[in-house]
PDB file of C-alpha atoms in Angstrom:
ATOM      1  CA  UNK Y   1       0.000   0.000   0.000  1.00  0.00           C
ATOM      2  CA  UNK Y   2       2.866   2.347   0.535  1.00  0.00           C
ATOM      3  CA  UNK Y   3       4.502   2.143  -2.631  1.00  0.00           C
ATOM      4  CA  UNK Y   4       1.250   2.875  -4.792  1.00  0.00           C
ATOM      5  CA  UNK Y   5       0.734   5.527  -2.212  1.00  0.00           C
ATOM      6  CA  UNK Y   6       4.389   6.900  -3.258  1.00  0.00           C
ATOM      7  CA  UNK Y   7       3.439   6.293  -6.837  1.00  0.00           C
ATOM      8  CA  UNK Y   8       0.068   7.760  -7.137  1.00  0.00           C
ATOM      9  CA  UNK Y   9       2.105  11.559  -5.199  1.00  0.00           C
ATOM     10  CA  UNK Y  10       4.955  10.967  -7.510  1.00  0.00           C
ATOM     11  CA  UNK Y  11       2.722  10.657 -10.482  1.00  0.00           C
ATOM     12  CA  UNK Y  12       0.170  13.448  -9.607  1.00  0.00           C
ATOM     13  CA  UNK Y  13       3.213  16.075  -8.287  1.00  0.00           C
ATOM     14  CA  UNK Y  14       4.871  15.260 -12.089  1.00  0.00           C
ATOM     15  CA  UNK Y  15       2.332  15.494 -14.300  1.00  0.00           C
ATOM     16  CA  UNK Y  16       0.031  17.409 -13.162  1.00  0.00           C
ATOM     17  CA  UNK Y  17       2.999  19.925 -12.634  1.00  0.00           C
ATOM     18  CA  UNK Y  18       3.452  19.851 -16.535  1.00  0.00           C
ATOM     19  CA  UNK Y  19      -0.384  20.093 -17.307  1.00  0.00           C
ATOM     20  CA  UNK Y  20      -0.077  16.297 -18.692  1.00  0.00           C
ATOM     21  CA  UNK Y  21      -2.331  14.576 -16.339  1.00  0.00           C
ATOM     22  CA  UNK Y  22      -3.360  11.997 -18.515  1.00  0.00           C
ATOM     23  CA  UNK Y  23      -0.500  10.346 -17.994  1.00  0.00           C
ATOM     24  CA  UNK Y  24      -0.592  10.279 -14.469  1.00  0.00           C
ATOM     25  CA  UNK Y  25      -3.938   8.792 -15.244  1.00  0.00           C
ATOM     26  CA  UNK Y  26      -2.156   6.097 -17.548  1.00  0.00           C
ATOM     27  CA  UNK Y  27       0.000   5.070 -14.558  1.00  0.00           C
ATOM     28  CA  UNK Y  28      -2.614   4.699 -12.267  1.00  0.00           C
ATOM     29  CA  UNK Y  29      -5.071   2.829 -14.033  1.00  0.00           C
ATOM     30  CA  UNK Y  30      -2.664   0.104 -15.209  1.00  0.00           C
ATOM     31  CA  UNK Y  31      -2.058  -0.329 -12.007  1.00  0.00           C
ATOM     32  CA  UNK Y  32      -5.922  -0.626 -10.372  1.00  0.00           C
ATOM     33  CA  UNK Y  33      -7.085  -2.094 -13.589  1.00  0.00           C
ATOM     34  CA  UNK Y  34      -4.362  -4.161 -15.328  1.00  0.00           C
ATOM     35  CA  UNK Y  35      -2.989  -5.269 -11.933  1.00  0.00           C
ATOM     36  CA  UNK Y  36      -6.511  -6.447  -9.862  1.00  0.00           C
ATOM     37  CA  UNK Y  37      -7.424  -7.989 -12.779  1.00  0.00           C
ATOM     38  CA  UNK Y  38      -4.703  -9.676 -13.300  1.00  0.00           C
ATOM     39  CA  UNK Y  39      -4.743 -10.892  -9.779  1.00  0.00           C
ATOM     40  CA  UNK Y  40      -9.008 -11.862 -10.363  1.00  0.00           C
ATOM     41  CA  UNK Y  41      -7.988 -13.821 -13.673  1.00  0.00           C
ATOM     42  CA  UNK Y  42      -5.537 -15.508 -11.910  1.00  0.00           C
ATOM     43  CA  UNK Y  43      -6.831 -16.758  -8.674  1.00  0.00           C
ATOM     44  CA  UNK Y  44     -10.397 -17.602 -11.288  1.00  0.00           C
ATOM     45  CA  UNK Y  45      -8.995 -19.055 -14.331  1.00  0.00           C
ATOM     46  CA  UNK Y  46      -4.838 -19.653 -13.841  1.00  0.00           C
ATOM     47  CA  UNK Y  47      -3.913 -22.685 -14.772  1.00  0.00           C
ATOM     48  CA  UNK Y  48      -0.595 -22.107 -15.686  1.00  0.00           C
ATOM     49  CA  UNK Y  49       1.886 -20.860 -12.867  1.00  0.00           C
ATOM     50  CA  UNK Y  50       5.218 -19.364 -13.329  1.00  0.00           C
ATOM     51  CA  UNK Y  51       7.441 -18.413 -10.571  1.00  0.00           C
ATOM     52  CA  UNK Y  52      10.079 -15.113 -10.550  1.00  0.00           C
ATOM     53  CA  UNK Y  53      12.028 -14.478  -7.456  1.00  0.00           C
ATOM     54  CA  UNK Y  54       9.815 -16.623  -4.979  1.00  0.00           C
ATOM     55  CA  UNK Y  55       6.578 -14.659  -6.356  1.00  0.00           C
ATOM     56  CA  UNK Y  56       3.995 -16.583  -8.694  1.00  0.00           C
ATOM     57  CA  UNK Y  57       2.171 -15.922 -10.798  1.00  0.00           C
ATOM     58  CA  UNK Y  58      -0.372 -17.390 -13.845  1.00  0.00           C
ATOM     59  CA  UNK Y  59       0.456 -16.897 -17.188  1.00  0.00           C
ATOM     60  CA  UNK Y  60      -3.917 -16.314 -17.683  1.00  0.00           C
ATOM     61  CA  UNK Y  61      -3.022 -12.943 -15.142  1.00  0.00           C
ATOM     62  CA  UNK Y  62      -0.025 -12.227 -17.216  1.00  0.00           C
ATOM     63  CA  UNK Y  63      -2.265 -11.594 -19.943  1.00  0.00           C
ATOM     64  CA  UNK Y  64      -5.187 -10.224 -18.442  1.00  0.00           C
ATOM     65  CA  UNK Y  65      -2.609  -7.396 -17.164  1.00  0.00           C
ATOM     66  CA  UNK Y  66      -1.527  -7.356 -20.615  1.00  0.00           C
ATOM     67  CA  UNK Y  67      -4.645  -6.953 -22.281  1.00  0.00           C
ATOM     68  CA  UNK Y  68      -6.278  -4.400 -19.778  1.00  0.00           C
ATOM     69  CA  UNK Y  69      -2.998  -2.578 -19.444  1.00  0.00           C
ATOM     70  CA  UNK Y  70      -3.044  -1.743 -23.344  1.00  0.00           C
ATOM     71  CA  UNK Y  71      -7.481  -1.132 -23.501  1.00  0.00           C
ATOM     72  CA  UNK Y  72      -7.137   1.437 -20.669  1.00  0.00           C
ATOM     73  CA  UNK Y  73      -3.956   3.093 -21.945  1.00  0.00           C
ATOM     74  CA  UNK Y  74      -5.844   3.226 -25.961  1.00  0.00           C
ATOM     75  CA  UNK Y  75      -8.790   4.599 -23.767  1.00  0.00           C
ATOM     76  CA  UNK Y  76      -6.794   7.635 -21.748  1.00  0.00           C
ATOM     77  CA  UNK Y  77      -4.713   8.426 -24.720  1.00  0.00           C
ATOM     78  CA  UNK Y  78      -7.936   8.627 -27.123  1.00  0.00           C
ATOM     79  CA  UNK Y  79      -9.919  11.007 -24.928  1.00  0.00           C
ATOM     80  CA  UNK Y  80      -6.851  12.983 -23.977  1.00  0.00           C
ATOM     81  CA  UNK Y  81      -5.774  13.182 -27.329  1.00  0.00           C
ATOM     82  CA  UNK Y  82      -7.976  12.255 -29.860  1.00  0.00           C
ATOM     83  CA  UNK Y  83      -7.556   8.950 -31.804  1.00  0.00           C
ATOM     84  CA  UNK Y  84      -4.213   9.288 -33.542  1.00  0.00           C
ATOM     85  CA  UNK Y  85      -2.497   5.782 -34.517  1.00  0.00           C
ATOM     86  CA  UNK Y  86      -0.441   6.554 -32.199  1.00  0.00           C
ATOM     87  CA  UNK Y  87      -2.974   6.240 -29.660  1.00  0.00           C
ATOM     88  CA  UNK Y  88      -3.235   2.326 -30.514  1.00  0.00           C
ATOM     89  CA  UNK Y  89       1.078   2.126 -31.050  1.00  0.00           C
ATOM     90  CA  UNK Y  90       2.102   3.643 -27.903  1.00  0.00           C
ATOM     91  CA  UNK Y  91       0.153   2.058 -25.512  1.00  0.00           C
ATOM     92  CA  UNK Y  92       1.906  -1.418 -26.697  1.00  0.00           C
ATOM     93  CA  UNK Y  93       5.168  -1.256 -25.160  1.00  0.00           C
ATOM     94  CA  UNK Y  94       3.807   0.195 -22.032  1.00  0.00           C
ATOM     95  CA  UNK Y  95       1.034  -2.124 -21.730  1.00  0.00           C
ATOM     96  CA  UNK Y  96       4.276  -5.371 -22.417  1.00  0.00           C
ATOM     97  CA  UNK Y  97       6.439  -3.131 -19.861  1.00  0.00           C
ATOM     98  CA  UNK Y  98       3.439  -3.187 -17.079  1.00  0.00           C
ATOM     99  CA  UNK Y  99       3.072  -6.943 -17.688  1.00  0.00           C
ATOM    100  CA  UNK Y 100       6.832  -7.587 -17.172  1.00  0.00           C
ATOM    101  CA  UNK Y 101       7.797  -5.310 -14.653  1.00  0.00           C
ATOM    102  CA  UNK Y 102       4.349  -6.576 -12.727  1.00  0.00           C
ATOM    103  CA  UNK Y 103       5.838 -10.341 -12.863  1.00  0.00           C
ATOM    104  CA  UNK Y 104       9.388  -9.494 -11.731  1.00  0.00           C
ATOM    105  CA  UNK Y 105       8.894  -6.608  -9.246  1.00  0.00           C
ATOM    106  CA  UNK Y 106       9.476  -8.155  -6.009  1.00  0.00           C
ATOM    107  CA  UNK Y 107       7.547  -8.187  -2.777  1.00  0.00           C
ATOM    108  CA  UNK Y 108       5.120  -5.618  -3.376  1.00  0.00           C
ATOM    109  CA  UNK Y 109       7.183  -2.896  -5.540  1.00  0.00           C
ATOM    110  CA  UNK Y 110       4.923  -3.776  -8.059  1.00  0.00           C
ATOM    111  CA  UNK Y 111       2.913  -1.234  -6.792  1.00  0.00           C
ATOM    112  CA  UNK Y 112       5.750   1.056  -7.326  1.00  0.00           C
ATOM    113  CA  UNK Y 113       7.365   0.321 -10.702  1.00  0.00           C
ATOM    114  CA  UNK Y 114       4.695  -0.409 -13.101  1.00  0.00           C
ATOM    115  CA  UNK Y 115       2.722   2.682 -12.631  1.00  0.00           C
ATOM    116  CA  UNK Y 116       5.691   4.740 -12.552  1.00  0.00           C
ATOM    117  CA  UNK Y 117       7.089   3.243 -15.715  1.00  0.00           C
ATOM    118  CA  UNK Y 118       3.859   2.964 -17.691  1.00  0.00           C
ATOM    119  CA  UNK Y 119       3.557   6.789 -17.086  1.00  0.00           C
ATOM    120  CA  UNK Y 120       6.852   7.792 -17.576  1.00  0.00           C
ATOM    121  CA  UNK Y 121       6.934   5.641 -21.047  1.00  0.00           C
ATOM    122  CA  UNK Y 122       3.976   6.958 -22.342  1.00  0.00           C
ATOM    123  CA  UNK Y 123       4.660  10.111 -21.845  1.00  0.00           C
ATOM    124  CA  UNK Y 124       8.063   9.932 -23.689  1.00  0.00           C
ATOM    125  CA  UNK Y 125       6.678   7.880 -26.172  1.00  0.00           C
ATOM    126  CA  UNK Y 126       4.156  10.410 -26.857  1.00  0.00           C
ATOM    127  CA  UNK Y 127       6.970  13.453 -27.050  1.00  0.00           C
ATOM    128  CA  UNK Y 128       8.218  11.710 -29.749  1.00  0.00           C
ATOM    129  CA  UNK Y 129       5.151  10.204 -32.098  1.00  0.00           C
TER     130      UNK Y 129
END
């Protein structure tokens, strides 16, 4: 709970700061969305565990994050900033970034590195589309 705590202030003070709040938004909705899902798919419907530094996982969660990670991202980007194909590329890497760094972040910092990097690689993603 801390570390999305930290996130969610980190994310809010930054881009909110620079009048980009969607992003902010993008960081914290992978998180709720992509990750509880991810946790609902895979308590419901895993059937195929993998383990990463004593924490395991299903590869059915894995997905779901995946999945939900790149819908909400398309959805933030298109109402921010009108449907561009960008707004279906970018959200792609960070939606595959979310999904790894949710499976390898130990003990909890989950909470603390996948918003954080969704965020900050949308945002840089979108400086340069």
């Amino acid at each position: 709970v801390f570390y999305y705590a930290l996130s969610i202030t980190c994310l809010v003070a930054w881009f909110w700061g620079i009048g980009a709040p969607q992003f902010a938004t993008v960081g914290v909705i992978v998180m709720s969305w992509g990750d509880g899902l991810a946790a609902l798919v895979g308590q419901r419907w895993g059937k195929h565990d993998y383990h990463f530094m004593g924490s395991k996982r299903t590869l059915e969660g894995s997905l779901a994050m995946l999945i939900i990670s790149y819908l909400a991202t398309c959805l933030i980007l298109v109402i921010a900033q009108d449907m561009t194909p960008s707004t279906l590329l970018i959200p792609l890497p960070v939606a595959v970034v979310a999904t790894v760094l949710e499976a390898i972040s130990p003990g909890g910092t989950d909470n603390l590195t996948v918003p954080l990097a969704s965020a900050s690689l949308c945002y840089g993603l979108s400086l340069i589309a």
